[in-house]
Every structure is written in structure tokens, then in C-alpha cells.
């Protein structure tokens, strides 16, 4: 359901997806991180870099990095 937010909701869902980056569940954070990259909004780049600094799980870090690469490419 979270990945659908990024695909269907677009930029207006970005604040909700950003909240999911702080969720207790790793899978939820992972999907939110990938979905934020799919939105295609470069304005999210600073917030994704910030999330990358405090995220501790390697899978979520990799998802954040992928989203950053997608947004900056």
C-alpha cells in the first residue's frame, strides 16, 4: 500500500512518505524510501540525505541511496 502512494499520489504524498521513513518497521521504511525516489521531486533531496545520515538499517540506507541517485540523474 505504501508503494502505491509514490506511484499514484505523486508529490502530494511526499510528506506522508517522509513520516514513514521514521516508522519502527524496517520494511515500511524501505518501501517509503524507494517510493520517494519514484515521485521524481528533486526538492526531496535534502530530506533524503538527512534520512540517510540517521538511518541505521543497511537495506533502508541502500533504498535511500537509490532514490537519491534516481532523483539526481
PDB file of N, CA and C in Angstrom:
ATOM      1  N   UNK A   1       0.824  -1.197   0.000  1.00  0.00           N
ATOM      2  CA  UNK A   1       0.000   0.000   0.000  1.00  0.00           C
ATOM      3  C   UNK A   1       0.865   1.257   0.000  1.00  0.00           C
ATOM      4  N   UNK A   2       1.989   1.219   0.709  1.00  0.00           N
ATOM      5  CA  UNK A   2       2.843   2.395   0.773  1.00  0.00           C
ATOM      6  C   UNK A   2       3.440   2.699  -0.592  1.00  0.00           C
ATOM      7  N   UNK A   3       3.858   1.665  -1.311  1.00  0.00           N
ATOM      8  CA  UNK A   3       4.454   1.913  -2.628  1.00  0.00           C
ATOM      9  C   UNK A   3       3.446   2.523  -3.586  1.00  0.00           C
ATOM     10  N   UNK A   4       2.166   2.259  -3.392  1.00  0.00           N
ATOM     11  CA  UNK A   4       1.136   2.864  -4.236  1.00  0.00           C
ATOM     12  C   UNK A   4       1.048   4.368  -4.005  1.00  0.00           C
ATOM     13  N   UNK A   5       1.384   4.828  -2.813  1.00  0.00           N
ATOM     14  CA  UNK A   5       1.372   6.264  -2.542  1.00  0.00           C
ATOM     15  C   UNK A   5       2.332   6.995  -3.463  1.00  0.00           C
ATOM     16  N   UNK A   6       3.513   6.432  -3.638  1.00  0.00           N
ATOM     17  CA  UNK A   6       4.501   7.058  -4.505  1.00  0.00           C
ATOM     18  C   UNK A   6       4.116   6.998  -5.964  1.00  0.00           C
ATOM     19  N   UNK A   7       3.464   5.906  -6.366  1.00  0.00           N
ATOM     20  CA  UNK A   7       3.111   5.725  -7.772  1.00  0.00           C
ATOM     21  C   UNK A   7       1.848   6.491  -8.157  1.00  0.00           C
ATOM     22  N   UNK A   8       0.872   6.497  -7.271  1.00  0.00           N
ATOM     23  CA  UNK A   8      -0.418   7.109  -7.605  1.00  0.00           C
ATOM     24  C   UNK A   8      -0.577   8.519  -7.037  1.00  0.00           C
ATOM     25  N   UNK A   9      -0.029   8.727  -5.855  1.00  0.00           N
ATOM     26  CA  UNK A   9      -0.260  10.005  -5.193  1.00  0.00           C
ATOM     27  C   UNK A   9       0.690  11.101  -5.611  1.00  0.00           C
ATOM     28  N   UNK A  10       1.847  10.705  -6.085  1.00  0.00           N
ATOM     29  CA  UNK A  10       2.817  11.696  -6.528  1.00  0.00           C
ATOM     30  C   UNK A  10       3.316  12.587  -5.417  1.00  0.00           C
ATOM     31  N   UNK A  11       3.669  13.795  -5.791  1.00  0.00           N
ATOM     32  CA  UNK A  11       4.332  14.724  -4.868  1.00  0.00           C
ATOM     33  C   UNK A  11       3.476  15.076  -3.658  1.00  0.00           C
ATOM     34  N   UNK A  12       2.165  15.066  -3.815  1.00  0.00           N
ATOM     35  CA  UNK A  12       1.331  15.443  -2.666  1.00  0.00           C
ATOM     36  C   UNK A  12       1.395  14.409  -1.538  1.00  0.00           C
ATOM     37  N   UNK A  13       1.893  13.215  -1.835  1.00  0.00           N
ATOM     38  CA  UNK A  13       2.029  12.180  -0.807  1.00  0.00           C
ATOM     39  C   UNK A  13       3.406  12.188  -0.142  1.00  0.00           C
ATOM     40  N   UNK A  14       4.302  13.043  -0.612  1.00  0.00           N
ATOM     41  CA  UNK A  14       5.663  13.073  -0.077  1.00  0.00           C
ATOM     42  C   UNK A  14       5.715  13.286   1.437  1.00  0.00           C
ATOM     43  N   UNK A  15       4.927  14.209   2.014  1.00  0.00           N
ATOM     44  CA  UNK A  15       5.000  14.377   3.478  1.00  0.00           C
ATOM     45  C   UNK A  15       4.653  13.102   4.248  1.00  0.00           C
ATOM     46  N   UNK A  16       3.645  12.372   3.776  1.00  0.00           N
ATOM     47  CA  UNK A  16       3.267  11.122   4.442  1.00  0.00           C
ATOM     48  C   UNK A  16       4.372  10.082   4.301  1.00  0.00           C
ATOM     49  N   UNK A  17       4.945   9.986   3.104  1.00  0.00           N
ATOM     50  CA  UNK A  17       6.036   9.031   2.897  1.00  0.00           C
ATOM     51  C   UNK A  17       7.253   9.396   3.741  1.00  0.00           C
ATOM     52  N   UNK A  18       7.511  10.684   3.911  1.00  0.00           N
ATOM     53  CA  UNK A  18       8.629  11.103   4.764  1.00  0.00           C
ATOM     54  C   UNK A  18       8.386  10.651   6.206  1.00  0.00           C
ATOM     55  N   UNK A  19       7.147  10.716   6.657  1.00  0.00           N
ATOM     56  CA  UNK A  19       6.823  10.233   8.006  1.00  0.00           C
ATOM     57  C   UNK A  19       7.106   8.740   8.126  1.00  0.00           C
ATOM     58  N   UNK A  20       6.805   7.989   7.072  1.00  0.00           N
ATOM     59  CA  UNK A  20       7.039   6.545   7.098  1.00  0.00           C
ATOM     60  C   UNK A  20       8.528   6.202   7.175  1.00  0.00           C
ATOM     61  N   UNK A  21       9.403   7.133   6.823  1.00  0.00           N
ATOM     62  CA  UNK A  21      10.847   6.884   6.966  1.00  0.00           C
ATOM     63  C   UNK A  21      11.254   6.730   8.426  1.00  0.00           C
ATOM     64  N   UNK A  22      10.423   7.187   9.346  1.00  0.00           N
ATOM     65  CA  UNK A  22      10.716   7.073  10.784  1.00  0.00           C
ATOM     66  C   UNK A  22       9.901   5.958  11.455  1.00  0.00           C
ATOM     67  N   UNK A  23       9.225   5.158  10.654  1.00  0.00           N
ATOM     68  CA  UNK A  23       8.409   4.058  11.182  1.00  0.00           C
ATOM     69  C   UNK A  23       9.303   3.016  11.851  1.00  0.00           C
ATOM     70  N   UNK A  24       8.771   2.296  12.823  1.00  0.00           N
ATOM     71  CA  UNK A  24       9.562   1.286  13.545  1.00  0.00           C
ATOM     72  C   UNK A  24       9.884   0.079  12.665  1.00  0.00           C
ATOM     73  N   UNK A  25       9.039  -0.187  11.652  1.00  0.00           N
ATOM     74  CA  UNK A  25       9.208  -1.369  10.811  1.00  0.00           C
ATOM     75  C   UNK A  25      10.177  -1.089   9.663  1.00  0.00           C
ATOM     76  N   UNK A  26      11.206  -1.917   9.538  1.00  0.00           N
ATOM     77  CA  UNK A  26      12.232  -1.738   8.506  1.00  0.00           C
ATOM     78  C   UNK A  26      11.630  -1.806   7.110  1.00  0.00           C
ATOM     79  N   UNK A  27      10.751  -2.752   6.860  1.00  0.00           N
ATOM     80  CA  UNK A  27      10.146  -2.902   5.532  1.00  0.00           C
ATOM     81  C   UNK A  27       9.349  -1.652   5.149  1.00  0.00           C
ATOM     82  N   UNK A  28       8.655  -1.077   6.112  1.00  0.00           N
ATOM     83  CA  UNK A  28       7.895   0.148   5.856  1.00  0.00           C
ATOM     84  C   UNK A  28       8.830   1.283   5.466  1.00  0.00           C
ATOM     85  N   UNK A  29       9.932   1.423   6.195  1.00  0.00           N
ATOM     86  CA  UNK A  29      10.919   2.461   5.875  1.00  0.00           C
ATOM     87  C   UNK A  29      11.533   2.220   4.500  1.00  0.00           C
ATOM     88  N   UNK A  30      11.826   0.970   4.201  1.00  0.00           N
ATOM     89  CA  UNK A  30      12.426   0.591   2.914  1.00  0.00           C
ATOM     90  C   UNK A  30      11.517   0.986   1.745  1.00  0.00           C
ATOM     91  N   UNK A  31      10.264   0.592   1.825  1.00  0.00           N
ATOM     92  CA  UNK A  31       9.322   0.893   0.745  1.00  0.00           C
ATOM     93  C   UNK A  31       9.096   2.397   0.633  1.00  0.00           C
ATOM     94  N   UNK A  32       9.016   3.083   1.759  1.00  0.00           N
ATOM     95  CA  UNK A  32       8.851   4.544   1.721  1.00  0.00           C
ATOM     96  C   UNK A  32      10.042   5.204   1.043  1.00  0.00           C
ATOM     97  N   UNK A  33      11.231   4.740   1.342  1.00  0.00           N
ATOM     98  CA  UNK A  33      12.439   5.317   0.745  1.00  0.00           C
ATOM     99  C   UNK A  33      12.433   5.132  -0.769  1.00  0.00           C
ATOM    100  N   UNK A  34      12.098   3.956  -1.239  1.00  0.00           N
ATOM    101  CA  UNK A  34      12.032   3.715  -2.688  1.00  0.00           C
ATOM    102  C   UNK A  34      10.911   4.531  -3.337  1.00  0.00           C
ATOM    103  N   UNK A  35       9.775   4.620  -2.678  1.00  0.00           N
ATOM    104  CA  UNK A  35       8.643   5.363  -3.220  1.00  0.00           C
ATOM    105  C   UNK A  35       8.956   6.849  -3.364  1.00  0.00           C
ATOM    106  N   UNK A  36       9.720   7.382  -2.441  1.00  0.00           N
ATOM    107  CA  UNK A  36      10.093   8.795  -2.537  1.00  0.00           C
ATOM    108  C   UNK A  36      10.948   9.058  -3.766  1.00  0.00           C
ATOM    109  N   UNK A  37      11.758   8.111  -4.147  1.00  0.00           N
ATOM    110  CA  UNK A  37      12.546   8.258  -5.365  1.00  0.00           C
ATOM    111  C   UNK A  37      11.690   8.204  -6.616  1.00  0.00           C
ATOM    112  N   UNK A  38      10.612   7.428  -6.565  1.00  0.00           N
ATOM    113  CA  UNK A  38       9.725   7.291  -7.717  1.00  0.00           C
ATOM    114  C   UNK A  38       8.898   8.549  -7.970  1.00  0.00           C
ATOM    115  N   UNK A  39       8.718   9.357  -6.942  1.00  0.00           N
ATOM    116  CA  UNK A  39       7.941  10.583  -7.100  1.00  0.00           C
ATOM    117  C   UNK A  39       8.614  11.528  -8.093  1.00  0.00           C
ATOM    118  N   UNK A  40       9.950  11.549  -8.058  1.00  0.00           N
ATOM    119  CA  UNK A  40      10.682  12.381  -9.001  1.00  0.00           C
ATOM    120  C   UNK A  40      10.808  13.837  -8.613  1.00  0.00           C
ATOM    121  N   UNK A  41      10.585  14.156  -7.357  1.00  0.00           N
ATOM    122  CA  UNK A  41      10.644  15.540  -6.882  1.00  0.00           C
ATOM    123  C   UNK A  41      12.022  15.835  -6.295  1.00  0.00           C
ATOM    124  N   UNK A  42      12.816  16.608  -7.009  1.00  0.00           N
ATOM    125  CA  UNK A  42      14.175  16.921  -6.551  1.00  0.00           C
ATOM    126  C   UNK A  42      14.202  17.732  -5.253  1.00  0.00           C
ATOM    127  N   UNK A  43      13.111  18.352  -4.902  1.00  0.00           N
ATOM    128  CA  UNK A  43      13.055  19.107  -3.649  1.00  0.00           C
ATOM    129  C   UNK A  43      13.202  18.192  -2.433  1.00  0.00           C
ATOM    130  N   UNK A  44      13.031  16.892  -2.625  1.00  0.00           N
ATOM    131  CA  UNK A  44      13.157  15.928  -1.534  1.00  0.00           C
ATOM    132  C   UNK A  44      14.615  15.560  -1.233  1.00  0.00           C
ATOM    133  N   UNK A  45      15.532  15.935  -2.112  1.00  0.00           N
ATOM    134  CA  UNK A  45      16.929  15.516  -1.979  1.00  0.00           C
ATOM    135  C   UNK A  45      17.522  15.864  -0.611  1.00  0.00           C
ATOM    136  N   UNK A  46      17.396  17.101  -0.110  1.00  0.00           N
ATOM    137  CA  UNK A  46      17.987  17.393   1.205  1.00  0.00           C
ATOM    138  C   UNK A  46      17.420  16.523   2.324  1.00  0.00           C
ATOM    139  N   UNK A  47      16.114  16.281   2.283  1.00  0.00           N
ATOM    140  CA  UNK A  47      15.491  15.456   3.323  1.00  0.00           C
ATOM    141  C   UNK A  47      15.937  13.997   3.226  1.00  0.00           C
ATOM    142  N   UNK A  48      16.134  13.518   2.018  1.00  0.00           N
ATOM    143  CA  UNK A  48      16.611  12.138   1.859  1.00  0.00           C
ATOM    144  C   UNK A  48      18.059  11.998   2.322  1.00  0.00           C
ATOM    145  N   UNK A  49      18.887  13.009   2.050  1.00  0.00           N
ATOM    146  CA  UNK A  49      20.253  12.984   2.578  1.00  0.00           C
ATOM    147  C   UNK A  49      20.247  12.981   4.103  1.00  0.00           C
ATOM    148  N   UNK A  50      19.365  13.774   4.692  1.00  0.00           N
ATOM    149  CA  UNK A  50      19.252  13.811   6.152  1.00  0.00           C
ATOM    150  C   UNK A  50      18.832  12.442   6.700  1.00  0.00           C
ATOM    151  N   UNK A  51      17.854  11.822   6.044  1.00  0.00           N
ATOM    152  CA  UNK A  51      17.405  10.496   6.483  1.00  0.00           C
ATOM    153  C   UNK A  51      18.529   9.475   6.357  1.00  0.00           C
ATOM    154  N   UNK A  52      19.331   9.605   5.329  1.00  0.00           N
ATOM    155  CA  UNK A  52      20.455   8.688   5.133  1.00  0.00           C
ATOM    156  C   UNK A  52      21.464   8.800   6.271  1.00  0.00           C
ATOM    157  N   UNK A  53      21.592   9.981   6.847  1.00  0.00           N
ATOM    158  CA  UNK A  53      22.527  10.181   7.960  1.00  0.00           C
ATOM    159  C   UNK A  53      22.097   9.465   9.227  1.00  0.00           C
ATOM    160  N   UNK A  54      20.792   9.429   9.527  1.00  0.00           N
ATOM    161  CA  UNK A  54      20.365   8.818  10.786  1.00  0.00           C
ATOM    162  C   UNK A  54      19.833   7.391  10.644  1.00  0.00           C
ATOM    163  N   UNK A  55      19.554   6.947   9.430  1.00  0.00           N
ATOM    164  CA  UNK A  55      19.053   5.574   9.242  1.00  0.00           C
ATOM    165  C   UNK A  55      20.150   4.573   9.586  1.00  0.00           C
ATOM    166  N   UNK A  56      19.787   3.524  10.333  1.00  0.00           N
ATOM    167  CA  UNK A  56      20.764   2.539  10.798  1.00  0.00           C
ATOM    168  C   UNK A  56      20.708   1.210  10.049  1.00  0.00           C
ATOM    169  N   UNK A  57      19.633   0.942   9.336  1.00  0.00           N
ATOM    170  CA  UNK A  57      19.491  -0.350   8.659  1.00  0.00           C
ATOM    171  C   UNK A  57      20.041  -0.257   7.237  1.00  0.00           C
ATOM    172  N   UNK A  58      20.909  -1.179   6.875  1.00  0.00           N
ATOM    173  CA  UNK A  58      21.608  -1.136   5.584  1.00  0.00           C
ATOM    174  C   UNK A  58      20.653  -1.193   4.394  1.00  0.00           C
ATOM    175  N   UNK A  59      19.582  -1.986   4.481  1.00  0.00           N
ATOM    176  CA  UNK A  59      18.649  -2.076   3.360  1.00  0.00           C
ATOM    177  C   UNK A  59      17.948  -0.742   3.107  1.00  0.00           C
ATOM    178  N   UNK A  60      17.580  -0.067   4.175  1.00  0.00           N
ATOM    179  CA  UNK A  60      16.926   1.235   4.033  1.00  0.00           C
ATOM    180  C   UNK A  60      17.939   2.274   3.547  1.00  0.00           C
ATOM    181  N   UNK A  61      19.166   2.183   4.028  1.00  0.00           N
ATOM    182  CA  UNK A  61      20.214   3.088   3.539  1.00  0.00           C
ATOM    183  C   UNK A  61      20.394   2.927   2.034  1.00  0.00           C
ATOM    184  N   UNK A  62      20.406   1.681   1.571  1.00  0.00           N
ATOM    185  CA  UNK A  62      20.561   1.425   0.141  1.00  0.00           C
ATOM    186  C   UNK A  62      19.364   1.944  -0.658  1.00  0.00           C
ATOM    187  N   UNK A  63      18.164   1.805  -0.102  1.00  0.00           N
ATOM    188  CA  UNK A  63      16.972   2.322  -0.775  1.00  0.00           C
ATOM    189  C   UNK A  63      17.018   3.848  -0.853  1.00  0.00           C
ATOM    190  N   UNK A  64      17.459   4.476   0.219  1.00  0.00           N
ATOM    191  CA  UNK A  64      17.603   5.935   0.208  1.00  0.00           C
ATOM    192  C   UNK A  64      18.637   6.366  -0.827  1.00  0.00           C
ATOM    193  N   UNK A  65      19.751   5.657  -0.875  1.00  0.00           N
ATOM    194  CA  UNK A  65      20.805   5.978  -1.842  1.00  0.00           C
ATOM    195  C   UNK A  65      20.289   5.808  -3.273  1.00  0.00           C
ATOM    196  N   UNK A  66      19.536   4.749  -3.529  1.00  0.00           N
ATOM    197  CA  UNK A  66      18.956   4.528  -4.866  1.00  0.00           C
ATOM    198  C   UNK A  66      18.019   5.675  -5.233  1.00  0.00           C
ATOM    199  N   UNK A  67      17.193   6.082  -4.300  1.00  0.00           N
ATOM    200  CA  UNK A  67      16.271   7.176  -4.566  1.00  0.00           C
ATOM    201  C   UNK A  67      17.025   8.469  -4.853  1.00  0.00           C
ATOM    202  N   UNK A  68      18.087   8.712  -4.111  1.00  0.00           N
ATOM    203  CA  UNK A  68      18.891   9.900  -4.362  1.00  0.00           C
ATOM    204  C   UNK A  68      19.520   9.868  -5.745  1.00  0.00           C
ATOM    205  N   UNK A  69      20.051   8.717  -6.128  1.00  0.00           N
ATOM    206  CA  UNK A  69      20.634   8.577  -7.472  1.00  0.00           C
ATOM    207  C   UNK A  69      19.555   8.817  -8.532  1.00  0.00           C
ATOM    208  N   UNK A  70      18.375   8.233  -8.335  1.00  0.00           N
ATOM    209  CA  UNK A  70      17.285   8.418  -9.300  1.00  0.00           C
ATOM    210  C   UNK A  70      16.886   9.876  -9.417  1.00  0.00           C
ATOM    211  N   UNK A  71      16.820  10.567  -8.289  1.00  0.00           N
ATOM    212  CA  UNK A  71      16.404  11.971  -8.304  1.00  0.00           C
ATOM    213  C   UNK A  71      17.476  12.890  -8.890  1.00  0.00           C
ATOM    214  N   UNK A  72      18.717  12.518  -8.726  1.00  0.00           N
ATOM    215  CA  UNK A  72      19.809  13.376  -9.185  1.00  0.00           C
ATOM    216  C   UNK A  72      20.293  13.025 -10.590  1.00  0.00           C
ATOM    217  N   UNK A  73      19.737  11.986 -11.185  1.00  0.00           N
ATOM    218  CA  UNK A  73      20.145  11.560 -12.539  1.00  0.00           C
ATOM    219  C   UNK A  73      19.334  12.259 -13.609  1.00  0.00           C
TER     220      UNK A  73
END
